[in-house]
PDB file of N, CA and C in Angstrom:
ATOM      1  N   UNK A 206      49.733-176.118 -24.579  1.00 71.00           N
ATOM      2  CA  UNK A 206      48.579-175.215 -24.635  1.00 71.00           C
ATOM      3  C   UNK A 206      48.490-174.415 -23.344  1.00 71.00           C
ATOM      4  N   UNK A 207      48.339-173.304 -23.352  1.00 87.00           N
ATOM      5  CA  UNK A 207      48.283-172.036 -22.444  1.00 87.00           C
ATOM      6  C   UNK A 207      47.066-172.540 -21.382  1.00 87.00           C
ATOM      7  N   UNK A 208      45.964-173.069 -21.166  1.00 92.00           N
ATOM      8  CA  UNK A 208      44.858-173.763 -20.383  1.00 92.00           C
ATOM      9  C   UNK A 208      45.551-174.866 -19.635  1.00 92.00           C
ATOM     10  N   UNK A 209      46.322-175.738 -20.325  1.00 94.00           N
ATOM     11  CA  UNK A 209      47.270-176.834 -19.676  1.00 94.00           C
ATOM     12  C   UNK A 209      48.107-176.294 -18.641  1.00 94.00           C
ATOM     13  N   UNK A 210      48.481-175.264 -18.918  1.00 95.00           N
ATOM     14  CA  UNK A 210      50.253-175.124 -18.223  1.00 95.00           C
ATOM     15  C   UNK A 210      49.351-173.678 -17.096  1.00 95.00           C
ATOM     16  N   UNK A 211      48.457-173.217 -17.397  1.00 97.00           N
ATOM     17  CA  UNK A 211      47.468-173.024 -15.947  1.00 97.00           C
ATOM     18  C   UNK A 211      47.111-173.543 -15.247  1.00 97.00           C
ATOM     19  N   UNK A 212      46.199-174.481 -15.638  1.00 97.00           N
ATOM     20  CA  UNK A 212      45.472-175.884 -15.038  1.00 97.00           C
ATOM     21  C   UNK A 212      47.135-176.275 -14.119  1.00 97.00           C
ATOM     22  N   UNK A 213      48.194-176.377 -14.680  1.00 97.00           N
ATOM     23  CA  UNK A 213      49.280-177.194 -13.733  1.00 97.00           C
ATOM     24  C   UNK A 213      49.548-176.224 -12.561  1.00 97.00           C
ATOM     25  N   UNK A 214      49.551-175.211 -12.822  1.00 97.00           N
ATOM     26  CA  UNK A 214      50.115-174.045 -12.170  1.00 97.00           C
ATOM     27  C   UNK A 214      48.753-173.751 -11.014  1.00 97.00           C
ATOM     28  N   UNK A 215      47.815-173.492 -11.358  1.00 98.00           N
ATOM     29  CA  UNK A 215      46.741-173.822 -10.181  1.00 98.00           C
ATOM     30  C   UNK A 215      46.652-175.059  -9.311  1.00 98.00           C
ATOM     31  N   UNK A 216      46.882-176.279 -10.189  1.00 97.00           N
ATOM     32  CA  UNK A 216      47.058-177.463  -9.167  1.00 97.00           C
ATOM     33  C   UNK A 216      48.073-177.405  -8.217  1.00 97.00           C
ATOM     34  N   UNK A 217      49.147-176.623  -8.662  1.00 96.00           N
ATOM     35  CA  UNK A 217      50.363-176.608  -7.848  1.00 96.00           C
ATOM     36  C   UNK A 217      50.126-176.026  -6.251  1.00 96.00           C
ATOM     37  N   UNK A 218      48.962-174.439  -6.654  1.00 96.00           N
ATOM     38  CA  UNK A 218      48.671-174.087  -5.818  1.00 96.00           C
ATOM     39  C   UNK A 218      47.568-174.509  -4.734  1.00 96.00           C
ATOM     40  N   UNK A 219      46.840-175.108  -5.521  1.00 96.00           N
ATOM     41  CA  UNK A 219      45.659-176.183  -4.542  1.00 96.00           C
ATOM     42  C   UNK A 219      45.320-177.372  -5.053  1.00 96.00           C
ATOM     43  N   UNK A 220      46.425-177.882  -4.677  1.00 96.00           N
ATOM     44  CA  UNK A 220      46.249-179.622  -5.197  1.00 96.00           C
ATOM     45  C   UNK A 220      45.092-180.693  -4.930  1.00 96.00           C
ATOM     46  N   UNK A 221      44.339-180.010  -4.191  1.00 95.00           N
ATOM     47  CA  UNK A 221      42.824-180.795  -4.122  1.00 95.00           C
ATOM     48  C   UNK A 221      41.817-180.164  -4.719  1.00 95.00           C
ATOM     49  N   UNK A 222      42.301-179.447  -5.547  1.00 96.00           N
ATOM     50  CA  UNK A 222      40.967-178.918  -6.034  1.00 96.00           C
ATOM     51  C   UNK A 222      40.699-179.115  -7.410  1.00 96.00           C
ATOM     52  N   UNK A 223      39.744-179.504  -7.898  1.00 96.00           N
ATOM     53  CA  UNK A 223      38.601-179.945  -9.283  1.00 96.00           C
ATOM     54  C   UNK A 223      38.741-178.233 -10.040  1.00 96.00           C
ATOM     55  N   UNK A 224      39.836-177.806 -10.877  1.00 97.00           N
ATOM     56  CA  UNK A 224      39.435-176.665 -11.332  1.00 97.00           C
ATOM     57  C   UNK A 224      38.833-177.053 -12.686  1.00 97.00           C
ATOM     58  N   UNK A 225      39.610-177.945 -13.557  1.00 96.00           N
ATOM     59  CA  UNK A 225      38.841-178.071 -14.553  1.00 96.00           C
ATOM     60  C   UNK A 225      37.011-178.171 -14.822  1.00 96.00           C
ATOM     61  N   UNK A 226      36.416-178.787 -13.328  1.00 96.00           N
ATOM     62  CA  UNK A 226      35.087-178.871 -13.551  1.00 96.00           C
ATOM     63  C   UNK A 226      34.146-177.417 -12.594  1.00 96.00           C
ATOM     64  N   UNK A 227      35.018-176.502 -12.396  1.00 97.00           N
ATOM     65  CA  UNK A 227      34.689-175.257 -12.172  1.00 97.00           C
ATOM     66  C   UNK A 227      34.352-174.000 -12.839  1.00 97.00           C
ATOM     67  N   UNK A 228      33.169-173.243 -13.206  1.00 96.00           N
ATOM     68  CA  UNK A 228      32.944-172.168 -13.500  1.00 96.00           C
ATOM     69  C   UNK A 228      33.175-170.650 -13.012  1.00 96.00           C
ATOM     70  N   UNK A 229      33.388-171.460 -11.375  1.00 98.00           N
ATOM     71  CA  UNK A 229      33.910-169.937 -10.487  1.00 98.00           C
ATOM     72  C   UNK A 229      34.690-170.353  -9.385  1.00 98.00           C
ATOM     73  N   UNK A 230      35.723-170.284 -10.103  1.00 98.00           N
ATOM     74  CA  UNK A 230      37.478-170.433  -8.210  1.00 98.00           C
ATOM     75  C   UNK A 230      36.529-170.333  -7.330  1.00 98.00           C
ATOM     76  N   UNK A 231      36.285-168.980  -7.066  1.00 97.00           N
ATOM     77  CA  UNK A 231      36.142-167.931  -5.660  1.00 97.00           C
ATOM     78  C   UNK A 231      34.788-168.827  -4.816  1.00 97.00           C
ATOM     79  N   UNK A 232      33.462-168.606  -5.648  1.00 97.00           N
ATOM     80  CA  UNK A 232      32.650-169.169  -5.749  1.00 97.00           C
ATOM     81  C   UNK A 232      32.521-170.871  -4.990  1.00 97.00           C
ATOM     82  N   UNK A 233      33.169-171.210  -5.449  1.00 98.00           N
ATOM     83  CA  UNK A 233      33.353-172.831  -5.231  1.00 98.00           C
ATOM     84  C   UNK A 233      34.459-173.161  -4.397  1.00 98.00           C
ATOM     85  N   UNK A 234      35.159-172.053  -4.041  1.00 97.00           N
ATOM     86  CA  UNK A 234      36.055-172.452  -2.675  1.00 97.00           C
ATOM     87  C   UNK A 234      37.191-173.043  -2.778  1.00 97.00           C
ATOM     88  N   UNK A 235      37.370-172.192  -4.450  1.00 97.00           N
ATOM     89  CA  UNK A 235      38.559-172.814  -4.905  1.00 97.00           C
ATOM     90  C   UNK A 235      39.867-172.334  -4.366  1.00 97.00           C
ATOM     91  N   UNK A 236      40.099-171.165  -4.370  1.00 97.00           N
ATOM     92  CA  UNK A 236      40.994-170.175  -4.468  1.00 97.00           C
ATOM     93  C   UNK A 236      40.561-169.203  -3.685  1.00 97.00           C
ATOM     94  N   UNK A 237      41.307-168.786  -2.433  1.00 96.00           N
ATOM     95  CA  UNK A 237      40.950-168.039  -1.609  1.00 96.00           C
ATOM     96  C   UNK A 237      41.826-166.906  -1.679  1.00 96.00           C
ATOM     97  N   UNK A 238      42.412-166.519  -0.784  1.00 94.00           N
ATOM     98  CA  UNK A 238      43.040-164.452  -0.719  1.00 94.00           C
ATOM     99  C   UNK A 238      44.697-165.533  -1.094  1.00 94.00           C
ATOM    100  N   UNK A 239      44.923-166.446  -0.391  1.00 96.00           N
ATOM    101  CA  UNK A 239      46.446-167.074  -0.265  1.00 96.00           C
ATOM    102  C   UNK A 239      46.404-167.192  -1.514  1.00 96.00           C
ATOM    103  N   UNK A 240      45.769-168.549  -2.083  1.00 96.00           N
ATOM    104  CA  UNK A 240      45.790-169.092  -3.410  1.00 96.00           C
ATOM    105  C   UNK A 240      46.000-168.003  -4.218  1.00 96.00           C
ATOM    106  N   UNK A 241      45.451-166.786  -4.532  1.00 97.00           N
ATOM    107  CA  UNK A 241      45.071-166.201  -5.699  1.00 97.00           C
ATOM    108  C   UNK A 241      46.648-165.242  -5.458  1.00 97.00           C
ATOM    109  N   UNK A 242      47.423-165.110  -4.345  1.00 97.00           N
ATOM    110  CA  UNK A 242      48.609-164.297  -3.977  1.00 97.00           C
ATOM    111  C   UNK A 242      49.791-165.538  -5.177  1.00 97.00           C
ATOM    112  N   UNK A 243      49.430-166.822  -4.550  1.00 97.00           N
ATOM    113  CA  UNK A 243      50.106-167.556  -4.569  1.00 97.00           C
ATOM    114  C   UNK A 243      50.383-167.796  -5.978  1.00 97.00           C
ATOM    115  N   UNK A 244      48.904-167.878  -6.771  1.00 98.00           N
ATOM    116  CA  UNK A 244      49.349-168.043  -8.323  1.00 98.00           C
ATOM    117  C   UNK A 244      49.748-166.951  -8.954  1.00 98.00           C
ATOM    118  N   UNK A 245      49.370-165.714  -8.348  1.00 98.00           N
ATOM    119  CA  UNK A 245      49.965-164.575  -9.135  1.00 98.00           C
ATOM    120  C   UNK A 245      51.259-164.417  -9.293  1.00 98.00           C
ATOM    121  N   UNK A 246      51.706-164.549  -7.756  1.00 97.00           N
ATOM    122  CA  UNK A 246      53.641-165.373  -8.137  1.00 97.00           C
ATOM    123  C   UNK A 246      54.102-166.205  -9.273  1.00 97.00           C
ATOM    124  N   UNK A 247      53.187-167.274  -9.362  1.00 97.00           N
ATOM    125  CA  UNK A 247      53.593-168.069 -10.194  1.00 97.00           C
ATOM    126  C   UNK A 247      53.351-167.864 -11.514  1.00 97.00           C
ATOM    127  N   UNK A 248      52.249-167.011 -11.937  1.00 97.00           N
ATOM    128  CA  UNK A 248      52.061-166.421 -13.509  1.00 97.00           C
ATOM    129  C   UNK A 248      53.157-165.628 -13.377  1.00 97.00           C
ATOM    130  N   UNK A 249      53.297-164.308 -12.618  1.00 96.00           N
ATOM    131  CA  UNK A 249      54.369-163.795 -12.594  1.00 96.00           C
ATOM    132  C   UNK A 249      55.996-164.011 -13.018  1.00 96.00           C
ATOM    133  N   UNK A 250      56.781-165.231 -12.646  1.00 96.00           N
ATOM    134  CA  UNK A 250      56.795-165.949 -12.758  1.00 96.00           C
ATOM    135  C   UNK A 250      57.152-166.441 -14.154  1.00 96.00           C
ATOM    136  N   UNK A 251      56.294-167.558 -14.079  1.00 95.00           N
ATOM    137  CA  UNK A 251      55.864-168.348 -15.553  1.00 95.00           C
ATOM    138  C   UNK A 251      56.290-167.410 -16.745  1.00 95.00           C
ATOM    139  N   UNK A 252      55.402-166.209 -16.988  1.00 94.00           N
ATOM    140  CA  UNK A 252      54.950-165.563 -17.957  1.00 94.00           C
ATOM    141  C   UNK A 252      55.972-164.305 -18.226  1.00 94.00           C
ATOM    142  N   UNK A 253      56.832-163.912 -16.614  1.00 94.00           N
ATOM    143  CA  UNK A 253      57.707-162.962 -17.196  1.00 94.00           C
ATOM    144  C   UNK A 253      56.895-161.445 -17.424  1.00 94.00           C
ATOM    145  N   UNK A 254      55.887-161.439 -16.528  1.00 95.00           N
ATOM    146  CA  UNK A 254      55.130-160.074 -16.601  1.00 95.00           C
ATOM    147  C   UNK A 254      54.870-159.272 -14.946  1.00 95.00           C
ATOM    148  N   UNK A 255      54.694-158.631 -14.305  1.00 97.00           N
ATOM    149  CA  UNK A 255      53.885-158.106 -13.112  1.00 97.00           C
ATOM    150  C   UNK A 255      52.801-157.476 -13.222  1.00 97.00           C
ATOM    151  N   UNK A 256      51.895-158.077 -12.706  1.00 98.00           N
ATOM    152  CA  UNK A 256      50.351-157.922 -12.182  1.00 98.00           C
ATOM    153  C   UNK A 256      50.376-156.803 -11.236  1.00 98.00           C
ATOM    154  N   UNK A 257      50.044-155.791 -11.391  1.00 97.00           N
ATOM    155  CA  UNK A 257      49.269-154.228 -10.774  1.00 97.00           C
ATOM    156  C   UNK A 257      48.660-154.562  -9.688  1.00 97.00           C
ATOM    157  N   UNK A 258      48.473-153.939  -8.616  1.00 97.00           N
ATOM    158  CA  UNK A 258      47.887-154.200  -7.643  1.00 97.00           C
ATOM    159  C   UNK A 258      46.244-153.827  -8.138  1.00 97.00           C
ATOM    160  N   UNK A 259      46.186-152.809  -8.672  1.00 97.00           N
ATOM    161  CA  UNK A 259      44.597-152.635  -8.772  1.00 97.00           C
ATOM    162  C   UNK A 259      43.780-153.951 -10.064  1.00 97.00           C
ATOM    163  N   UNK A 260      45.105-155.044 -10.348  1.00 97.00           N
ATOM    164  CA  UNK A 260      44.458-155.744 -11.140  1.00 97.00           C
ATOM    165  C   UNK A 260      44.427-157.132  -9.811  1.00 97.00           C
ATOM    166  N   UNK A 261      44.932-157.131  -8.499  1.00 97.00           N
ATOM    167  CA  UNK A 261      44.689-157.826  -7.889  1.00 97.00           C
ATOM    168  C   UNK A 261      43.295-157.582  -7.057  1.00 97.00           C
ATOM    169  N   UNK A 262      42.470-158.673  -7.419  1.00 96.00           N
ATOM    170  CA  UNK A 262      40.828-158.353  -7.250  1.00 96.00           C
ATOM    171  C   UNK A 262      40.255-159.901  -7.914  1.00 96.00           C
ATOM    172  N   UNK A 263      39.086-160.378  -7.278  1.00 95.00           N
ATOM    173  CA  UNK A 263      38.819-161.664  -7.333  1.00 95.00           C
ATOM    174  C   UNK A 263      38.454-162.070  -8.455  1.00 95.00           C
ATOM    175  N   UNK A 264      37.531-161.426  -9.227  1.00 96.00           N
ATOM    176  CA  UNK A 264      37.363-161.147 -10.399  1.00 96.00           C
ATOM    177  C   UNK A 264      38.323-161.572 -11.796  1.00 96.00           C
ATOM    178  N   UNK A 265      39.240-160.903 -11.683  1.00 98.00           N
ATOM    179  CA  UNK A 265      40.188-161.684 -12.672  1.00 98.00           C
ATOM    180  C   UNK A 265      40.929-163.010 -12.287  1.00 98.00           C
ATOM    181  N   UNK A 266      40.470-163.666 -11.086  1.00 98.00           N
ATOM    182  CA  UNK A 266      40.628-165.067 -11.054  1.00 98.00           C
ATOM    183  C   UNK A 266      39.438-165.994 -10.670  1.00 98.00           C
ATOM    184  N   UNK A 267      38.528-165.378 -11.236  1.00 97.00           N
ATOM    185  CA  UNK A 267      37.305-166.500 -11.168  1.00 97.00           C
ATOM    186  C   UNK A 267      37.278-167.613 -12.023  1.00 97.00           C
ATOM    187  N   UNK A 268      37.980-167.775 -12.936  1.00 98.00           N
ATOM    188  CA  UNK A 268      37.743-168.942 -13.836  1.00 98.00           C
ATOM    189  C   UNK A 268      39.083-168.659 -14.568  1.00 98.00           C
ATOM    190  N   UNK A 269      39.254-169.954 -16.054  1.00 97.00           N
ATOM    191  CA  UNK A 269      40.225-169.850 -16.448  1.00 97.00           C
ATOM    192  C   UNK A 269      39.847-168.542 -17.818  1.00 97.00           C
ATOM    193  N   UNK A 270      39.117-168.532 -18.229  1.00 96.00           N
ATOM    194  CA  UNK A 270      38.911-167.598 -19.544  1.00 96.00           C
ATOM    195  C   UNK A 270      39.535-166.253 -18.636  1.00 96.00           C
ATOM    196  N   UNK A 271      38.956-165.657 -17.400  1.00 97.00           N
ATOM    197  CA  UNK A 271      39.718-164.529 -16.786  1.00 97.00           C
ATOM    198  C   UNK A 271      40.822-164.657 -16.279  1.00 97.00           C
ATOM    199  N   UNK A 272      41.571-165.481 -16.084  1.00 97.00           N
ATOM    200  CA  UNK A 272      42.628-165.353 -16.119  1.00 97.00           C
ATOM    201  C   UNK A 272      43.870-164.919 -17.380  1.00 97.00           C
ATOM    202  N   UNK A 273      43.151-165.944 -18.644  1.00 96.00           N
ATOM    203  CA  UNK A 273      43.634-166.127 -19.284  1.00 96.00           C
ATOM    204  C   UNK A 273      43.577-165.088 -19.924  1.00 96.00           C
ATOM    205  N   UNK A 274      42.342-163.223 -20.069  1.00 96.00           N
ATOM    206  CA  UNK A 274      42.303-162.053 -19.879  1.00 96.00           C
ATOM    207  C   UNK A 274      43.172-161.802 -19.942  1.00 96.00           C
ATOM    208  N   UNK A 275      43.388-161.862 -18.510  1.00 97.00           N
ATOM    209  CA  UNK A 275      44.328-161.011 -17.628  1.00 97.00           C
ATOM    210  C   UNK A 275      46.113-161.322 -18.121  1.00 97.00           C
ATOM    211  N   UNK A 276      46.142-162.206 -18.639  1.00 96.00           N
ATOM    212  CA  UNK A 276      47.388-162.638 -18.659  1.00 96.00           C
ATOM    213  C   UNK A 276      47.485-161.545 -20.042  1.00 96.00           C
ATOM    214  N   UNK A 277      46.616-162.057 -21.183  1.00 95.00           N
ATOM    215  CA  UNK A 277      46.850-161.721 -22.496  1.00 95.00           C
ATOM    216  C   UNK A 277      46.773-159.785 -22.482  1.00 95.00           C
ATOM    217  N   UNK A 278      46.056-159.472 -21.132  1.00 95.00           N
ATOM    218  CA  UNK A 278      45.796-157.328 -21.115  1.00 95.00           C
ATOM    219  C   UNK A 278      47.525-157.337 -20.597  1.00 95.00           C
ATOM    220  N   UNK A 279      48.625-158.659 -20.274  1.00 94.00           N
ATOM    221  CA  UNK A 279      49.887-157.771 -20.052  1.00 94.00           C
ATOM    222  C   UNK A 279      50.611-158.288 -20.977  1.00 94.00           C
ATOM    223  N   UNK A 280      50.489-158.819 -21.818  1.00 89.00           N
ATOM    224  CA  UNK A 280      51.008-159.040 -23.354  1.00 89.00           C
ATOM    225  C   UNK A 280      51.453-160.611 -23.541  1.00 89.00           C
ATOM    226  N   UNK A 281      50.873-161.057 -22.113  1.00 85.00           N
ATOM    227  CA  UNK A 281      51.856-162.597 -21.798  1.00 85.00           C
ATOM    228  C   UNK A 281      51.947-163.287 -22.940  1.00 85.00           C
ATOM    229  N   UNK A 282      53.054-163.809 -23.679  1.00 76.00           N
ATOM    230  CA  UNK A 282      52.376-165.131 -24.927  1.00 76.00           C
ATOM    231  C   UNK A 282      51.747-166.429 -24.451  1.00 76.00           C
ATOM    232  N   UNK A 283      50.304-165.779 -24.329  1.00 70.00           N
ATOM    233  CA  UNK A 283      48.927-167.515 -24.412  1.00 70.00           C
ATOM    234  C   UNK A 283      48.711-167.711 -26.060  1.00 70.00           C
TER     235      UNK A 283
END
């Protein structure tokens, strides 16, 4: 499931952090300027797509539903 294999891929990038019981990364100090560089590599990556710079913005990584957006506005298969 496409939520699973995020969830791994965020842990990868901040292995102490509780995302599943999070409503907002940014917010909660999940995912900072590194982290959010860091997973975009790794969707990148993963998914076989490149992320736009004007789609790099905190916003599309506040939670998993925006990510999961963002993945599906570059055709990724979630």
């Amino acid at each position: 499931m496409i939520m699973n294999d995020i969830y791994r891929i965020l842990k990868d990038v901040s292995p102490d952090s509780d995302f599943e019981n999070s409503d907002d990364y940014i917010d909660d100090y999940l995912l900072d300027s590194i982290g959010i560089l860091k997973l975009i590599n790794r969707l990148e990556q993963d998914y076989k797509i490149k992320i736009q710079p004007n789609d790099v913005i905190s916003r599309n990584f506040r939670s998993m539903d925006k990510i999961v957006a963002l993945l599906e506005s570059y055709g990724a298969d979630v």
